[in-house]
PDB file of C-alpha atoms in Angstrom:
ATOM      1  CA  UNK Z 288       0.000   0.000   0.000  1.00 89.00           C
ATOM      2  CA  UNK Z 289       2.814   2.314   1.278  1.00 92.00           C
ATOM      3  CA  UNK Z 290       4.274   1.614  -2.474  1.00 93.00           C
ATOM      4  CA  UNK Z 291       1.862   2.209  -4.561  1.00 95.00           C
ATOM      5  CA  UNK Z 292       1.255   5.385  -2.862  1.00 97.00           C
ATOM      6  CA  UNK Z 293       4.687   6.664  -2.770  1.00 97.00           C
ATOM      7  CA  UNK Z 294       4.495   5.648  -6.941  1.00 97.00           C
ATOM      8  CA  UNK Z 295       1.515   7.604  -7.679  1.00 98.00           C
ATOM      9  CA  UNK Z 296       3.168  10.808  -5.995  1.00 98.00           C
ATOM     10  CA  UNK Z 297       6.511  10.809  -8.147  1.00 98.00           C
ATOM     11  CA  UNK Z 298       3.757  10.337 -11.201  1.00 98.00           C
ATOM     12  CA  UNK Z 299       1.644  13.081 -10.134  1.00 98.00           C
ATOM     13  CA  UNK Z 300       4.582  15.518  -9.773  1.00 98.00           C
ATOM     14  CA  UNK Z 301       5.804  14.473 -13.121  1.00 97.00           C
ATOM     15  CA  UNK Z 302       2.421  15.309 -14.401  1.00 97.00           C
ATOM     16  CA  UNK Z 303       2.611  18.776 -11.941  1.00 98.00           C
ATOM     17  CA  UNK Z 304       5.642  19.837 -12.989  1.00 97.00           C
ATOM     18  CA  UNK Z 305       4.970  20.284 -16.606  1.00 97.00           C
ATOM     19  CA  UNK Z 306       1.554  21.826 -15.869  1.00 97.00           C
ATOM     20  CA  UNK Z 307       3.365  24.290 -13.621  1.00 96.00           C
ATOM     21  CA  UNK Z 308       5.424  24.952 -16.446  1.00 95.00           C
ATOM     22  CA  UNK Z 309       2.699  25.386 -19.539  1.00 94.00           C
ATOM     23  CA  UNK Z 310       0.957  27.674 -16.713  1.00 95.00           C
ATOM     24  CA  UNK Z 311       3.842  29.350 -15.618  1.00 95.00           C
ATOM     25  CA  UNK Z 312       2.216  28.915 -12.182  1.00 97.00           C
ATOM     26  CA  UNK Z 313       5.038  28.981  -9.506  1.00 97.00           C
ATOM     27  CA  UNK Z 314       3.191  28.122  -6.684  1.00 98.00           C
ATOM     28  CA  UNK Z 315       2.606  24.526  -8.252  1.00 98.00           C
ATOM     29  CA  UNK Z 316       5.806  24.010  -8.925  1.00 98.00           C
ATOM     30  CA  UNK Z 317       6.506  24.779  -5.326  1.00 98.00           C
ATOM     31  CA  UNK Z 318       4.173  22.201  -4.245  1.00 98.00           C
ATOM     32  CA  UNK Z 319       6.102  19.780  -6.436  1.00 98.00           C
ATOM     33  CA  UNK Z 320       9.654  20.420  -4.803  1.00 98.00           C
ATOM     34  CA  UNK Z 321       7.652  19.902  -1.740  1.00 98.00           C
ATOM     35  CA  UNK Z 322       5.689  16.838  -2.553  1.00 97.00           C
ATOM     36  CA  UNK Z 323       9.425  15.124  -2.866  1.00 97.00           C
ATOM     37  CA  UNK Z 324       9.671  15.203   0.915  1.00 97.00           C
ATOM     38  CA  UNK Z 325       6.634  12.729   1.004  1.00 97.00           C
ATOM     39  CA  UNK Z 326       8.104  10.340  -1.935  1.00 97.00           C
ATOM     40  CA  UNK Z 327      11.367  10.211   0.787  1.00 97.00           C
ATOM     41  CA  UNK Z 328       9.208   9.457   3.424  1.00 97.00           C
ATOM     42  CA  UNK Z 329       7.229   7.004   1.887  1.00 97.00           C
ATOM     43  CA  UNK Z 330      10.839   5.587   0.662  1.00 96.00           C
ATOM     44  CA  UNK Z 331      12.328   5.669   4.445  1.00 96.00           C
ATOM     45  CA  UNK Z 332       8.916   3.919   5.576  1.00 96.00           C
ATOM     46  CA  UNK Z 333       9.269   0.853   3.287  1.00 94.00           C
ATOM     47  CA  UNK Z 334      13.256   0.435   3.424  1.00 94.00           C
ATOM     48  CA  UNK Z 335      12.719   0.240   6.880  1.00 93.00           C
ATOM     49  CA  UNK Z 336      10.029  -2.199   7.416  1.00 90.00           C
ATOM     50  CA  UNK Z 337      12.021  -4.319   4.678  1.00 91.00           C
ATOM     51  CA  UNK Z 338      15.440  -4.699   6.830  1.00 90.00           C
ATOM     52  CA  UNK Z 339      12.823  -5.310   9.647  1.00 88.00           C
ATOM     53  CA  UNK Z 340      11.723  -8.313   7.143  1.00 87.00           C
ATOM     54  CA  UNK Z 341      14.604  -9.622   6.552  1.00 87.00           C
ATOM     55  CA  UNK Z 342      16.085 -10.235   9.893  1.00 87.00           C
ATOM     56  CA  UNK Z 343      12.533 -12.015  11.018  1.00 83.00           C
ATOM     57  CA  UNK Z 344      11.515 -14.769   8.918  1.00 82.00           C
ATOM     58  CA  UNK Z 345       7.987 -14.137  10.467  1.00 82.00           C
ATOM     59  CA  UNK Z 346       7.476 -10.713   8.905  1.00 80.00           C
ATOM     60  CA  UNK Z 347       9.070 -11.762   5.729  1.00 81.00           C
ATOM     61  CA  UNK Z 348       6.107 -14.363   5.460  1.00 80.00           C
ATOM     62  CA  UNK Z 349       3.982 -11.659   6.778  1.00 82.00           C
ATOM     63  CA  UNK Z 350       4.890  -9.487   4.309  1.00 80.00           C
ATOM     64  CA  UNK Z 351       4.370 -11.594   1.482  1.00 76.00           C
ATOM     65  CA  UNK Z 352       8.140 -11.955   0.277  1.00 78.00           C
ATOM     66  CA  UNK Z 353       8.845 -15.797  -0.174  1.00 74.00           C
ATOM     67  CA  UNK Z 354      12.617 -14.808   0.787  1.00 77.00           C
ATOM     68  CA  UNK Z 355      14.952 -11.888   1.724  1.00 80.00           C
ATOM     69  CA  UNK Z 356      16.031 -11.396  -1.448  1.00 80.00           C
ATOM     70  CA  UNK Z 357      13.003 -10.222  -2.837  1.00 82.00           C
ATOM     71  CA  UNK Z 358      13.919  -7.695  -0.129  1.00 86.00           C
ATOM     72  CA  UNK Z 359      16.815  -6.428  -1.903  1.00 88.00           C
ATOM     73  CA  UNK Z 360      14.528  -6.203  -5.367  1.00 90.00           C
ATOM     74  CA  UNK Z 361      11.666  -4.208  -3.575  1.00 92.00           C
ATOM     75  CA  UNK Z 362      14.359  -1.996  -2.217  1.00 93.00           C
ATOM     76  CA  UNK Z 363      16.211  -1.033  -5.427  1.00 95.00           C
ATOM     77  CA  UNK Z 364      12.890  -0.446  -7.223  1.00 96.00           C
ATOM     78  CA  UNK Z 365      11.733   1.818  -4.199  1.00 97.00           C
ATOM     79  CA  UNK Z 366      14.996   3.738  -4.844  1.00 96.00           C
ATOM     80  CA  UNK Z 367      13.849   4.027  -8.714  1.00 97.00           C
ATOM     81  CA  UNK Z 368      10.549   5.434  -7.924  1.00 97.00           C
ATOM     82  CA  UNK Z 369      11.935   8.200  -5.663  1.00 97.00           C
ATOM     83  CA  UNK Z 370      14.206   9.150  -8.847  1.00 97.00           C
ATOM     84  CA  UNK Z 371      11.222   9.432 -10.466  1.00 97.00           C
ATOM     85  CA  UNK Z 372      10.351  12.139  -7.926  1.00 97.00           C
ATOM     86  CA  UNK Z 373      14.039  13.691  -8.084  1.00 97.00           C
ATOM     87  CA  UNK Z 374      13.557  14.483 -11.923  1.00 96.00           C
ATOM     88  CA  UNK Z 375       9.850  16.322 -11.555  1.00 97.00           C
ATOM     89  CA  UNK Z 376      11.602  18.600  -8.945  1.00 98.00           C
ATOM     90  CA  UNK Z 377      14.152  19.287 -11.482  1.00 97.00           C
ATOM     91  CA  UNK Z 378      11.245  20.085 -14.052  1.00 96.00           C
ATOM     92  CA  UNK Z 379       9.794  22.450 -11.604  1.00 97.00           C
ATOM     93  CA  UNK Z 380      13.254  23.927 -10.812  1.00 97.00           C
ATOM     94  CA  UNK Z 381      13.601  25.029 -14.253  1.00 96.00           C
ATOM     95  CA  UNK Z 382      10.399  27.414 -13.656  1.00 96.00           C
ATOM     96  CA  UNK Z 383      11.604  28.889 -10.694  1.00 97.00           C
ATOM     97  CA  UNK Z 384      14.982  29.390 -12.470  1.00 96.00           C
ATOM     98  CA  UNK Z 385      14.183  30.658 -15.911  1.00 96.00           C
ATOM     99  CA  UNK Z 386      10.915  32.326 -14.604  1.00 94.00           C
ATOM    100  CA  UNK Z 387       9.078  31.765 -18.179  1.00 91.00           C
ATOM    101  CA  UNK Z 388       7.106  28.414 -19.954  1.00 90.00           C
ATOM    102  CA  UNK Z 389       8.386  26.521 -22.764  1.00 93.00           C
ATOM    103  CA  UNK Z 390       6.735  26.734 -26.528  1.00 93.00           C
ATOM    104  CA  UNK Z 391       3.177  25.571 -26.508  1.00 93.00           C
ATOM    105  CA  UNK Z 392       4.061  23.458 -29.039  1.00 94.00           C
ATOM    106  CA  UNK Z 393       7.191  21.976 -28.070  1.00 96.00           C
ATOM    107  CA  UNK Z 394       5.581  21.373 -24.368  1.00 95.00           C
ATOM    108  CA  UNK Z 395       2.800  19.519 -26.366  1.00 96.00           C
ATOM    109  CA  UNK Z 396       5.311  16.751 -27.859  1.00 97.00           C
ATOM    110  CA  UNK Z 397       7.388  16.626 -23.946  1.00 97.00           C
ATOM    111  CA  UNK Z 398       4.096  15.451 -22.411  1.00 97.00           C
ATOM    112  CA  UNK Z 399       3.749  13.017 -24.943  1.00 97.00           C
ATOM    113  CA  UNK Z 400       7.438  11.770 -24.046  1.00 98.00           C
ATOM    114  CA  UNK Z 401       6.253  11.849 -20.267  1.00 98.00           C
ATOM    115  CA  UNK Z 402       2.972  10.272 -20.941  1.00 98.00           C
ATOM    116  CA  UNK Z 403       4.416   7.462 -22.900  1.00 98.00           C
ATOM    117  CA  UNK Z 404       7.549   6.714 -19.852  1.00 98.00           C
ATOM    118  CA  UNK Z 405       5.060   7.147 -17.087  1.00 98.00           C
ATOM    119  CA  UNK Z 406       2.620   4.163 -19.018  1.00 98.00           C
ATOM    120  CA  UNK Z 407       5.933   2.143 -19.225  1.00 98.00           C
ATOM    121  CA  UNK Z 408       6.843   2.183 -15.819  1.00 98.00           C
ATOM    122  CA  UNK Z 409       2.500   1.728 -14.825  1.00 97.00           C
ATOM    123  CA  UNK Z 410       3.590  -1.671 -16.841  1.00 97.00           C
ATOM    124  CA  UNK Z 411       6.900  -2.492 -14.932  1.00 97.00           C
ATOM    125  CA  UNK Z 412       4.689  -1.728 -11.561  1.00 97.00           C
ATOM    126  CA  UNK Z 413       1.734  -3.604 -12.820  1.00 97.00           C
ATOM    127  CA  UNK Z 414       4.171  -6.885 -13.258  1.00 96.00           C
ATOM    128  CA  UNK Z 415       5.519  -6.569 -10.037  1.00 94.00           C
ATOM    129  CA  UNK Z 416       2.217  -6.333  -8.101  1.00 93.00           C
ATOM    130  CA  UNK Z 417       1.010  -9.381 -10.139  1.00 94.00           C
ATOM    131  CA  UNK Z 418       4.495 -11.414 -10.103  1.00 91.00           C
ATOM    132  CA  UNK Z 419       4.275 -11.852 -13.534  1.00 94.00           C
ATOM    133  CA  UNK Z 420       7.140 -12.296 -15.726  1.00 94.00           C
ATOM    134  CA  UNK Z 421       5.486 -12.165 -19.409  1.00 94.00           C
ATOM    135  CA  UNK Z 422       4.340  -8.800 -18.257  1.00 95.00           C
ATOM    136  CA  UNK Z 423       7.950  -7.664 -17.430  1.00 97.00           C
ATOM    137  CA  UNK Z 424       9.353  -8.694 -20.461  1.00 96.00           C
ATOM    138  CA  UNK Z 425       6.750  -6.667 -22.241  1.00 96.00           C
ATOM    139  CA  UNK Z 426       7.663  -3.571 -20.462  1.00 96.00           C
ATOM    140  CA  UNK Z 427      11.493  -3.740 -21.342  1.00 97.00           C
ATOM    141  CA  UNK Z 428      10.498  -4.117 -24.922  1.00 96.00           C
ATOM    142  CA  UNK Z 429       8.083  -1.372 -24.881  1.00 96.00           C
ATOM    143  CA  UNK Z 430      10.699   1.221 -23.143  1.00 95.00           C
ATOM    144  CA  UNK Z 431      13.067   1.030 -26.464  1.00 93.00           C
ATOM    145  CA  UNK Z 432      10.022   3.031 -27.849  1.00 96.00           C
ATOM    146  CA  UNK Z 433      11.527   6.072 -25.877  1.00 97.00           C
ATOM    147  CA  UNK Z 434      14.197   6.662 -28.261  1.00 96.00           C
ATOM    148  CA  UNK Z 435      10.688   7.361 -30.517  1.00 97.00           C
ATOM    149  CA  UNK Z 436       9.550  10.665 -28.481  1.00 97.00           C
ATOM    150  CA  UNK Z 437      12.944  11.837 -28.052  1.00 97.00           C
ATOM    151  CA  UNK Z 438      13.406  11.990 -31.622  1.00 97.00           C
ATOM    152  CA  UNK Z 439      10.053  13.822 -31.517  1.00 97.00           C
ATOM    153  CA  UNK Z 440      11.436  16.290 -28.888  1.00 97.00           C
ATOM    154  CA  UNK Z 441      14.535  17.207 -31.113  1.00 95.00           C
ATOM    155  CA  UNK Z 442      12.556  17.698 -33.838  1.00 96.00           C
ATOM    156  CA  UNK Z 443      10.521  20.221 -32.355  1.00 95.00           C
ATOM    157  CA  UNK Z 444      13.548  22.215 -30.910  1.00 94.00           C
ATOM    158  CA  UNK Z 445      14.903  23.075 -34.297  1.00 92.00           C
ATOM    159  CA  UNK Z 446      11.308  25.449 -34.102  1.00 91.00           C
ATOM    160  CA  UNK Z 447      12.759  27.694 -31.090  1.00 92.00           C
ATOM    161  CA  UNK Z 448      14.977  30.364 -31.743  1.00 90.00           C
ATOM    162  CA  UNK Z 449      16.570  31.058 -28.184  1.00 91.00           C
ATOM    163  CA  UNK Z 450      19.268  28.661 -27.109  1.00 94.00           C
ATOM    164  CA  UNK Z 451      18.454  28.879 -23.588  1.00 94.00           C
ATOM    165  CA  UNK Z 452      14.937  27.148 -24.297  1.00 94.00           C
ATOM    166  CA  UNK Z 453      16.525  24.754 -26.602  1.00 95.00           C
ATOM    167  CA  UNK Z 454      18.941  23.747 -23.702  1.00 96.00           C
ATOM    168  CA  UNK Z 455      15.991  23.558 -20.819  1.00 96.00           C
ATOM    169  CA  UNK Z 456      14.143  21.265 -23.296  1.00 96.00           C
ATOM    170  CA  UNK Z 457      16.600  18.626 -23.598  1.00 96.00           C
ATOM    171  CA  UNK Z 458      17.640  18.600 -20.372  1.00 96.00           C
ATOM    172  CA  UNK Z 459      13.897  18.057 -20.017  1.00 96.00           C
ATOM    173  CA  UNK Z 460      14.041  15.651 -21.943  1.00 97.00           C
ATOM    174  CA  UNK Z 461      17.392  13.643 -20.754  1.00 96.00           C
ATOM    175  CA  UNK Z 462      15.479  13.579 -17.144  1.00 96.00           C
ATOM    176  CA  UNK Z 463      11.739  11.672 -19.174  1.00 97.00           C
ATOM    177  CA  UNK Z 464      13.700   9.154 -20.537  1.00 97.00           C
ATOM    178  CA  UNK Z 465      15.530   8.264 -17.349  1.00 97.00           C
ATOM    179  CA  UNK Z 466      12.049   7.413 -16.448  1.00 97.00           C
ATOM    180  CA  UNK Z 467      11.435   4.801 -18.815  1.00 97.00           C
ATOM    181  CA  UNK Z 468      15.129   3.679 -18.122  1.00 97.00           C
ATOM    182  CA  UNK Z 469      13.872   3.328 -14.685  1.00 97.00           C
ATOM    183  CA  UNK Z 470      11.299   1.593 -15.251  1.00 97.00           C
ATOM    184  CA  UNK Z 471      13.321  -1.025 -17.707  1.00 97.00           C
ATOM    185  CA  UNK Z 472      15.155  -1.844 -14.500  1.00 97.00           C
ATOM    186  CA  UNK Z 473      12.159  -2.228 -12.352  1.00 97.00           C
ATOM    187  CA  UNK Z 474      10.783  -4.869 -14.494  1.00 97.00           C
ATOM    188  CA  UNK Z 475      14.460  -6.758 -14.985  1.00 96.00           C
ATOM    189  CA  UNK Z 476      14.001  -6.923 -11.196  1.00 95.00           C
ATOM    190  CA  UNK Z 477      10.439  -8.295 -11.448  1.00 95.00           C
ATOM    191  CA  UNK Z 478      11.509 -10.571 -14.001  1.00 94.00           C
ATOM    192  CA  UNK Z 479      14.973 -12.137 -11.677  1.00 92.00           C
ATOM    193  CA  UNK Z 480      12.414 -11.900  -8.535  1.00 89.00           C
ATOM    194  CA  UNK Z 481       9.912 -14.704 -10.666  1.00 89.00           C
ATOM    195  CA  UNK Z 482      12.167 -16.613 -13.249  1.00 83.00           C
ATOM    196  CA  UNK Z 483      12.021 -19.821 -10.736  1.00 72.00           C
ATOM    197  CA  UNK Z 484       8.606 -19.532 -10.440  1.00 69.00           C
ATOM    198  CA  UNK Z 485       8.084 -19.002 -14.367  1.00 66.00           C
ATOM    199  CA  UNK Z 486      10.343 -22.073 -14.956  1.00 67.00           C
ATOM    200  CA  UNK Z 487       8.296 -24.514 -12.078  1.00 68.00           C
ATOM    201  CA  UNK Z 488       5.509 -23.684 -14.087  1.00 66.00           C
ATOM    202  CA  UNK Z 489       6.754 -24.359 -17.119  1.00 59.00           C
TER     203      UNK Z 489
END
């Protein structure tokens, strides 16, 4: 529960940040850079209870882990989602710094970028809630699509004529498809936490 809420956080500042920044509205991408101090929260809250689970073999069953090192998995995809949050405070940083929005149009074609990551890593997540390999491997090959959008966002760049814009939307950018890398790694976890169980049933 604690994950799934800390997840839809980092996605809702992603979403935030670039409404903060089509708006120009400050005060929301304040609320973003603050929001990150519940993603760490939720992030301290889980790593916890998990080296709590693995030195009791009670609360590991408890827990629902079959062993401790599904532990370790949980934890390094915890630490993925709260990147997720560290890259929509950067977002809204880049508001508060250049104090203007990016090109309508350009914005248009980054939220397609972020729309398409943030559905990749609802895929990774959605494999590790149900344990299900197939649907890991599916997420992996869908996050090689990124290199799509990207293309999409350069594209739309050559359309600005300041170079400072043309910088903050690559570096915007550079921090969406770290998403989708994230979220490659997520379901390589899923996949090594339920390859034995994949190959019992087979």
């Amino acid at each position: 529960g604690a994950f799934k809420r800390m997840l839809l956080i980092a996605k809702s500042m992603q979403n935030d940040a670039l409404l903060a920044l089509e708006e120009a509205n400050f005060d929301l991408a304040k609320e973003v850079i603050n929001s990150d101090d519940e993603v760490d929260r939720f992030s301290f809250y889980i790593i916890r209870q998990l080296k709590i689970a693995i030195q009791n073999d009670h609360m590991l069953k408890d827990m629902g882990f079959e062993n401790a090192r599904s532990c370790l998995g949980y934890r390094l995809i915890v630490k993925n989602i709260e990147r997720v949050g560290d890259h929509a405070v950067v977002i809204a940083k880049d508001l508060l710094e250049f104090k203007k929005p990016i090109k309508k149009s350009v914005l248009d074609v980054i939220r397609e970028m972020n729309n398409f990551a943030l559905s990749v890593l609802d895929d990774a997540c959605l494999a590790l809630f149900k344990k299900d390999f197939a649907q890991a491997e599916l997420a992996i090959q869908r996050t090689s699509e990124i290199t799509k959008h990207e293309k999409k966002v350069f594209e739309s760049v050559k359309s600005l004529r300041d170079d400072e814009e043309v910088y903050r939307v690559r570096r915007m950018a550079e921090n969406i498809r770290r998403i989708s890398e994230y979220a490659s790694d997520i379901a390589e976890i899923v996949m090594n936490m339920t390859i034995e169980k994949t190959l019992r049933k087979q």
